[in-house]
mmCIF file of C-alpha atoms in Angstrom:
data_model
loop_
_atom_site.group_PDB
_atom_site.id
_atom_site.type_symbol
_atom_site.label_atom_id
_atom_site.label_comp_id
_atom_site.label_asym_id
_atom_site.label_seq_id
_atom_site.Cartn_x
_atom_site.Cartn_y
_atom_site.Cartn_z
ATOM 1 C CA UNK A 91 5.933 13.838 3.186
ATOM 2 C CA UNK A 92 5.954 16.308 5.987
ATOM 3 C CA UNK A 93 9.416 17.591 4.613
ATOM 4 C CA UNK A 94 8.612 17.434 0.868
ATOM 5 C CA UNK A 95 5.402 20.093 2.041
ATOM 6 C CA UNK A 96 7.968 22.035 4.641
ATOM 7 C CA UNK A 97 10.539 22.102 1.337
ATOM 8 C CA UNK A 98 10.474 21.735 -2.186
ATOM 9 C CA UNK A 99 6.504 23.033 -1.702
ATOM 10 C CA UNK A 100 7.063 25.775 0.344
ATOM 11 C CA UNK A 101 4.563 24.761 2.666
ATOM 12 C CA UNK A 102 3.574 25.276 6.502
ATOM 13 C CA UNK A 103 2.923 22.867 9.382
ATOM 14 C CA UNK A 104 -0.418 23.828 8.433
ATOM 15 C CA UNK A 105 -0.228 23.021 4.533
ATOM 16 C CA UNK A 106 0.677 19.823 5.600
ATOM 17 C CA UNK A 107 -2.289 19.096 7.928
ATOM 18 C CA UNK A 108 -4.708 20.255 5.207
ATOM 19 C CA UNK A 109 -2.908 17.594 2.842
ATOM 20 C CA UNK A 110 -3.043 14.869 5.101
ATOM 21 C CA UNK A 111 -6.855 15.688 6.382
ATOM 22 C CA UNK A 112 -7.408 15.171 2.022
ATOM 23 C CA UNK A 113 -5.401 12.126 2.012
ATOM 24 C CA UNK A 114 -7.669 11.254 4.807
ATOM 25 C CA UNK A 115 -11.176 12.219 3.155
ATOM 26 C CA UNK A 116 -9.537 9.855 0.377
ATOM 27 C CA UNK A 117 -9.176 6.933 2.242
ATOM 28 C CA UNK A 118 -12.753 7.006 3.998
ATOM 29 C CA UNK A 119 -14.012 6.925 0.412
ATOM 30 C CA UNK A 120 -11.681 4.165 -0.334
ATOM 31 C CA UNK A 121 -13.322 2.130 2.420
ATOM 32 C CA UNK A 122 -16.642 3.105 1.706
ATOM 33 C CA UNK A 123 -16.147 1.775 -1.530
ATOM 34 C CA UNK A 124 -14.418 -1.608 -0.281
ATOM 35 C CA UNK A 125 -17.035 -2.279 2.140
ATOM 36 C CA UNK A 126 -19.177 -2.321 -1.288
ATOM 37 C CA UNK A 127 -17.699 -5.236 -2.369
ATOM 38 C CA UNK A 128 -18.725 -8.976 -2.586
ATOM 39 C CA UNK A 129 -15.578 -10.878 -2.845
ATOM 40 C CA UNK A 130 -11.809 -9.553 -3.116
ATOM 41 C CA UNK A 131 -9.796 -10.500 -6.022
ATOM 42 C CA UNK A 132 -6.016 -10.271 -5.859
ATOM 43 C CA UNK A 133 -6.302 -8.129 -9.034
ATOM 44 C CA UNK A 134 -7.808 -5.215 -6.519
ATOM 45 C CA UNK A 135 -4.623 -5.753 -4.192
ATOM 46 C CA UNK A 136 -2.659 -5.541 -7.648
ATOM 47 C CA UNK A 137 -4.085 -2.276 -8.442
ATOM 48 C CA UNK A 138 -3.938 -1.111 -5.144
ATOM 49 C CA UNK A 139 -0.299 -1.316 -4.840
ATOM 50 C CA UNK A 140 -0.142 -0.139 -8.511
ATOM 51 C CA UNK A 141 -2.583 3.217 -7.404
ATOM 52 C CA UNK A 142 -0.554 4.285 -4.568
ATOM 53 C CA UNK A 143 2.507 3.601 -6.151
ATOM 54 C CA UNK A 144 1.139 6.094 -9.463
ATOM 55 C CA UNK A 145 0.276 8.706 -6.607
ATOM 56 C CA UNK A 146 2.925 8.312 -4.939
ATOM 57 C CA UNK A 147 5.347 8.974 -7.761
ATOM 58 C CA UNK A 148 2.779 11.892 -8.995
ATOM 59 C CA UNK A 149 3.098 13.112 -5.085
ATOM 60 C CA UNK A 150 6.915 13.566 -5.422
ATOM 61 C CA UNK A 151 6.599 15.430 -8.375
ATOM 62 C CA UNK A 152 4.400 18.297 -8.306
ATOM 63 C CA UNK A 153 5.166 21.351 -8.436
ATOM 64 C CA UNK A 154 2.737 23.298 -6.206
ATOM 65 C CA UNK A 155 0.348 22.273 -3.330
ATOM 66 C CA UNK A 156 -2.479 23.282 -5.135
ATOM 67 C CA UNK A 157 -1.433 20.192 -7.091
ATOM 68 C CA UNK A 158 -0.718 18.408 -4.193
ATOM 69 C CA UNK A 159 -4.202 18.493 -2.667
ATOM 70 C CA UNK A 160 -5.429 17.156 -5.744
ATOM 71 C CA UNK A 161 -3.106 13.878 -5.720
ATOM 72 C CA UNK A 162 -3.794 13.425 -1.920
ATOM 73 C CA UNK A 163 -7.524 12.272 -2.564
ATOM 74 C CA UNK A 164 -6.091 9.286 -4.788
ATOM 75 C CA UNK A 165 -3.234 8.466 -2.533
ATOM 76 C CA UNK A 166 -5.575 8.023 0.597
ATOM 77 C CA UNK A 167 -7.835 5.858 -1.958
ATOM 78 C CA UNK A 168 -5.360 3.515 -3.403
ATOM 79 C CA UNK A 169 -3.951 2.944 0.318
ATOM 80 C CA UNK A 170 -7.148 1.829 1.895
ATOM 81 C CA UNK A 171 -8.014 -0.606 -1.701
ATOM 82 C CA UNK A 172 -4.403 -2.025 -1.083
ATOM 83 C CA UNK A 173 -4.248 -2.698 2.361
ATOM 84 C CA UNK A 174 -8.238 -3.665 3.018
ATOM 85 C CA UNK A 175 -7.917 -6.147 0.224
ATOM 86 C CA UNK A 176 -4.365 -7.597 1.059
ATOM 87 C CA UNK A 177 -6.113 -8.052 4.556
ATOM 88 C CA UNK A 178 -8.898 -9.294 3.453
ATOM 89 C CA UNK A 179 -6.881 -11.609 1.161
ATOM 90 C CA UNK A 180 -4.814 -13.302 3.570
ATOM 91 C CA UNK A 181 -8.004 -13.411 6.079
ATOM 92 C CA UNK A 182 -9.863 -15.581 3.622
ATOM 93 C CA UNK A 183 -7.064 -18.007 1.938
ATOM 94 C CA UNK A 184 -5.666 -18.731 5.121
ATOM 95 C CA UNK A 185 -6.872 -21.791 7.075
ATOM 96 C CA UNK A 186 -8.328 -20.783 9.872
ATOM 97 C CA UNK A 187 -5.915 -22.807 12.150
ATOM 98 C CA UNK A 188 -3.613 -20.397 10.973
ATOM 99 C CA UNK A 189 -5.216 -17.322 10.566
ATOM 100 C CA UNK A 190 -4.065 -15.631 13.438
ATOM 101 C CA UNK A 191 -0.636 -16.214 12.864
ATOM 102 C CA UNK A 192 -0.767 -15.456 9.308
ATOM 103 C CA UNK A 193 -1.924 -11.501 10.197
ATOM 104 C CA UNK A 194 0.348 -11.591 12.555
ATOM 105 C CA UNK A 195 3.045 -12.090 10.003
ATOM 106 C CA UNK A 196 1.207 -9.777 7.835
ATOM 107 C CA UNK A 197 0.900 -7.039 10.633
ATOM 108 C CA UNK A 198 5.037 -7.690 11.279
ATOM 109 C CA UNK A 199 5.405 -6.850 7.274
ATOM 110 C CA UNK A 200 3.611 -3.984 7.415
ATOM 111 C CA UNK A 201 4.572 -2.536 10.755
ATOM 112 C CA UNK A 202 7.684 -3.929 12.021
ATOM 113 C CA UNK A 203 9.747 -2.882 8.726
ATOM 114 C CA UNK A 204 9.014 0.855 10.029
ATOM 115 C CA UNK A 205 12.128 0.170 12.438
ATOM 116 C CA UNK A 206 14.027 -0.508 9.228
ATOM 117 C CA UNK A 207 12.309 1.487 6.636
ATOM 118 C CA UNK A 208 12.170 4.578 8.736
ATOM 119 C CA UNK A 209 15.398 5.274 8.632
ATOM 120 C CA UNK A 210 16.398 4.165 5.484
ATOM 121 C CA UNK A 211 13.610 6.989 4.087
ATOM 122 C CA UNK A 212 14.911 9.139 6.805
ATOM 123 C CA UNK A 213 18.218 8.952 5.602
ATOM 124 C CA UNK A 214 17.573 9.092 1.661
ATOM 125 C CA UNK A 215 15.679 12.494 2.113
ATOM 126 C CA UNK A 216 18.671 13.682 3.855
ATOM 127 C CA UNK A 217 20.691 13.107 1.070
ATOM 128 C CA UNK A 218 18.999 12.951 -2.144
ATOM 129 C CA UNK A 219 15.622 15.119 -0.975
ATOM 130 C CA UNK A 220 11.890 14.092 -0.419
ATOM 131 C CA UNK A 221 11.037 14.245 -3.377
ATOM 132 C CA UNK A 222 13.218 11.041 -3.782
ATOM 133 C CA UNK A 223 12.007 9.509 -0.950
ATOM 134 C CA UNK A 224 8.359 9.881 -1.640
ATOM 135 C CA UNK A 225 10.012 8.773 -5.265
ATOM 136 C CA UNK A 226 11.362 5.200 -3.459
ATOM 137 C CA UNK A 227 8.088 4.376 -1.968
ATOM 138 C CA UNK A 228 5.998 4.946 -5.323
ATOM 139 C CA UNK A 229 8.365 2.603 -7.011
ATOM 140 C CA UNK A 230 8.458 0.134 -4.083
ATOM 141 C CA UNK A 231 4.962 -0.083 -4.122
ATOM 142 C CA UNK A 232 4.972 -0.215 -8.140
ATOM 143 C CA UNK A 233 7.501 -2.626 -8.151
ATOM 144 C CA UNK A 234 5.471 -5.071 -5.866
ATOM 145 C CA UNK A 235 2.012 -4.533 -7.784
ATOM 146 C CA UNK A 236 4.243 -6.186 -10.922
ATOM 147 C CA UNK A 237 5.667 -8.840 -8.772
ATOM 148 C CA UNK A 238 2.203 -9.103 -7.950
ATOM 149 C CA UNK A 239 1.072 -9.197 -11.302
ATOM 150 C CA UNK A 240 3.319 -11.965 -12.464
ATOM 151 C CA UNK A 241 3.030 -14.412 -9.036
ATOM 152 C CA UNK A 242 -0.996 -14.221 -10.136
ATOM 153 C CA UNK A 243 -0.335 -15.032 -13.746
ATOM 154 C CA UNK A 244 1.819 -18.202 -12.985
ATOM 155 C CA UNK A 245 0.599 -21.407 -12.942
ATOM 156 C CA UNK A 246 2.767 -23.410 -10.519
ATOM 157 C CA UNK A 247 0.923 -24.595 -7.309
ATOM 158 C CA UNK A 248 -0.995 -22.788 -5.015
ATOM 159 C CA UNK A 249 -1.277 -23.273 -1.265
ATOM 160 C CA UNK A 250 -4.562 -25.252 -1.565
ATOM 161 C CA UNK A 251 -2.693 -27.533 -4.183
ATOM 162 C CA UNK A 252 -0.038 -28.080 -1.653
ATOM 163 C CA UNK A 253 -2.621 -28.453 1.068
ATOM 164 C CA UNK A 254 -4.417 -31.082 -0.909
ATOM 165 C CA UNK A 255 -1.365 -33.030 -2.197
ATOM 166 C CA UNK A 256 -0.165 -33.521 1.700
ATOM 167 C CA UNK A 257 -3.767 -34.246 3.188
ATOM 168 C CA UNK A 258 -3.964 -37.185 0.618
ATOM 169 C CA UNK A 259 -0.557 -38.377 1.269
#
C-alpha cells in the first residue's frame, strides 16, 4: 500500500499516513460494532473476508487519493469484522482442552505466512506494480470468503459430529 500511495497515486509519506490513520478510524468502528454483537455466525467471517477483499480490489483501483480515503474507512471495517469473528469463531468451537493450541495455529496462519507472503507481495509489486499486489490480496481474501461460503453450505460432518462419533465409540 505504501508504494501504490508513493506511485500510481502520486502521494507523499504523508498521504499515506492520513490513509492509514482512515483505515484506522475504520477499524475502531468495526470493533465497536463487533463488540455489539451477541453471538458470531460464520456468515460474518464470510462477509468479512468478502468486505476486505471488495475494498481491497476497489483500493487497487482508484484513481486518486481523494478516492482512496474514501475506500480506507471500509477496508479498516471489513478487517476488524473478519478477523474479530474468525477469532472469536475458533475461540468458541474449539474445546477448551485445545483452545490454546488452536489460536496458536490460528495466530501461525495469520502471522507466520508474513515470512512467506511478504516477499511474494514484495516481489509481485516489483514486477507487475501495486496496484497488482493490493489486486492479489483482494482476490485472496475473495477467494477464501467463497471457499468459505461453500465449506458452510456442505453437509458432511462437523467437528462436534466427529467428536461425538469417537466419545461413543
Amino acid at each position: 500500500i505504501p508504494l501504490l500511495v508513493k506511485g500510481p497515486l502520486g502521494g507523499t509519506t504523508s498521504s499515506f499516513t492520513v490513509l492509514f490513520s482512515i483505515v484506522s478510524l475504520g477499524s475502531l468502528v468495526g470493533a465497536l460494532a463487533t463488540a455489539r454483537r451477541n453471538d458470531v455466525t460464520g456468515h460474518q467471517v464470510v462477509v468479512g473476508a468478502a468486505g476486505f477483499g471488495v475494498s481491497l480490489l476497489a483500493l487497487a483501483v482508484v484513481p486518486t487519493l481523494a478516492l482512496a480515503y474514501a475506500v480506507a474507512p471500509l477496508l479498516g471495517l471489513a478487517s476488524i469484522l473478519f478477523l474479530t469473528s474468525s477469532t472469536a469463531t475458533v475461540q468458541l468451537l474449539a474445546d477448551p482442552a485445545y483452545r490454546g493450541r488452536v489460536l496458536a495455529i490460528q495466530a501461525m496462519v495469520f502471522l507466520g505466512t508474513t515470512p512467506i507472503g511478504g516477499p511474494l507481495v514484495g516481489w509481485i509489486a516489483d514486477t507487475a506494480g501495486p496496484r497488482a499486489a493490493v489486486a492479489l490480496g483482494g482476490v485472496a481474501c475473495l477467494v477464501a470468503a467463497a471457499y468459505g461460503q461453500r465449506a458452510m453450505a456442505d453437509p458432511g460432518p462437523r467437528l462436534h459430529d466427529t467428536a461425538e462419533v469417537a466419545l461413543a465409540d
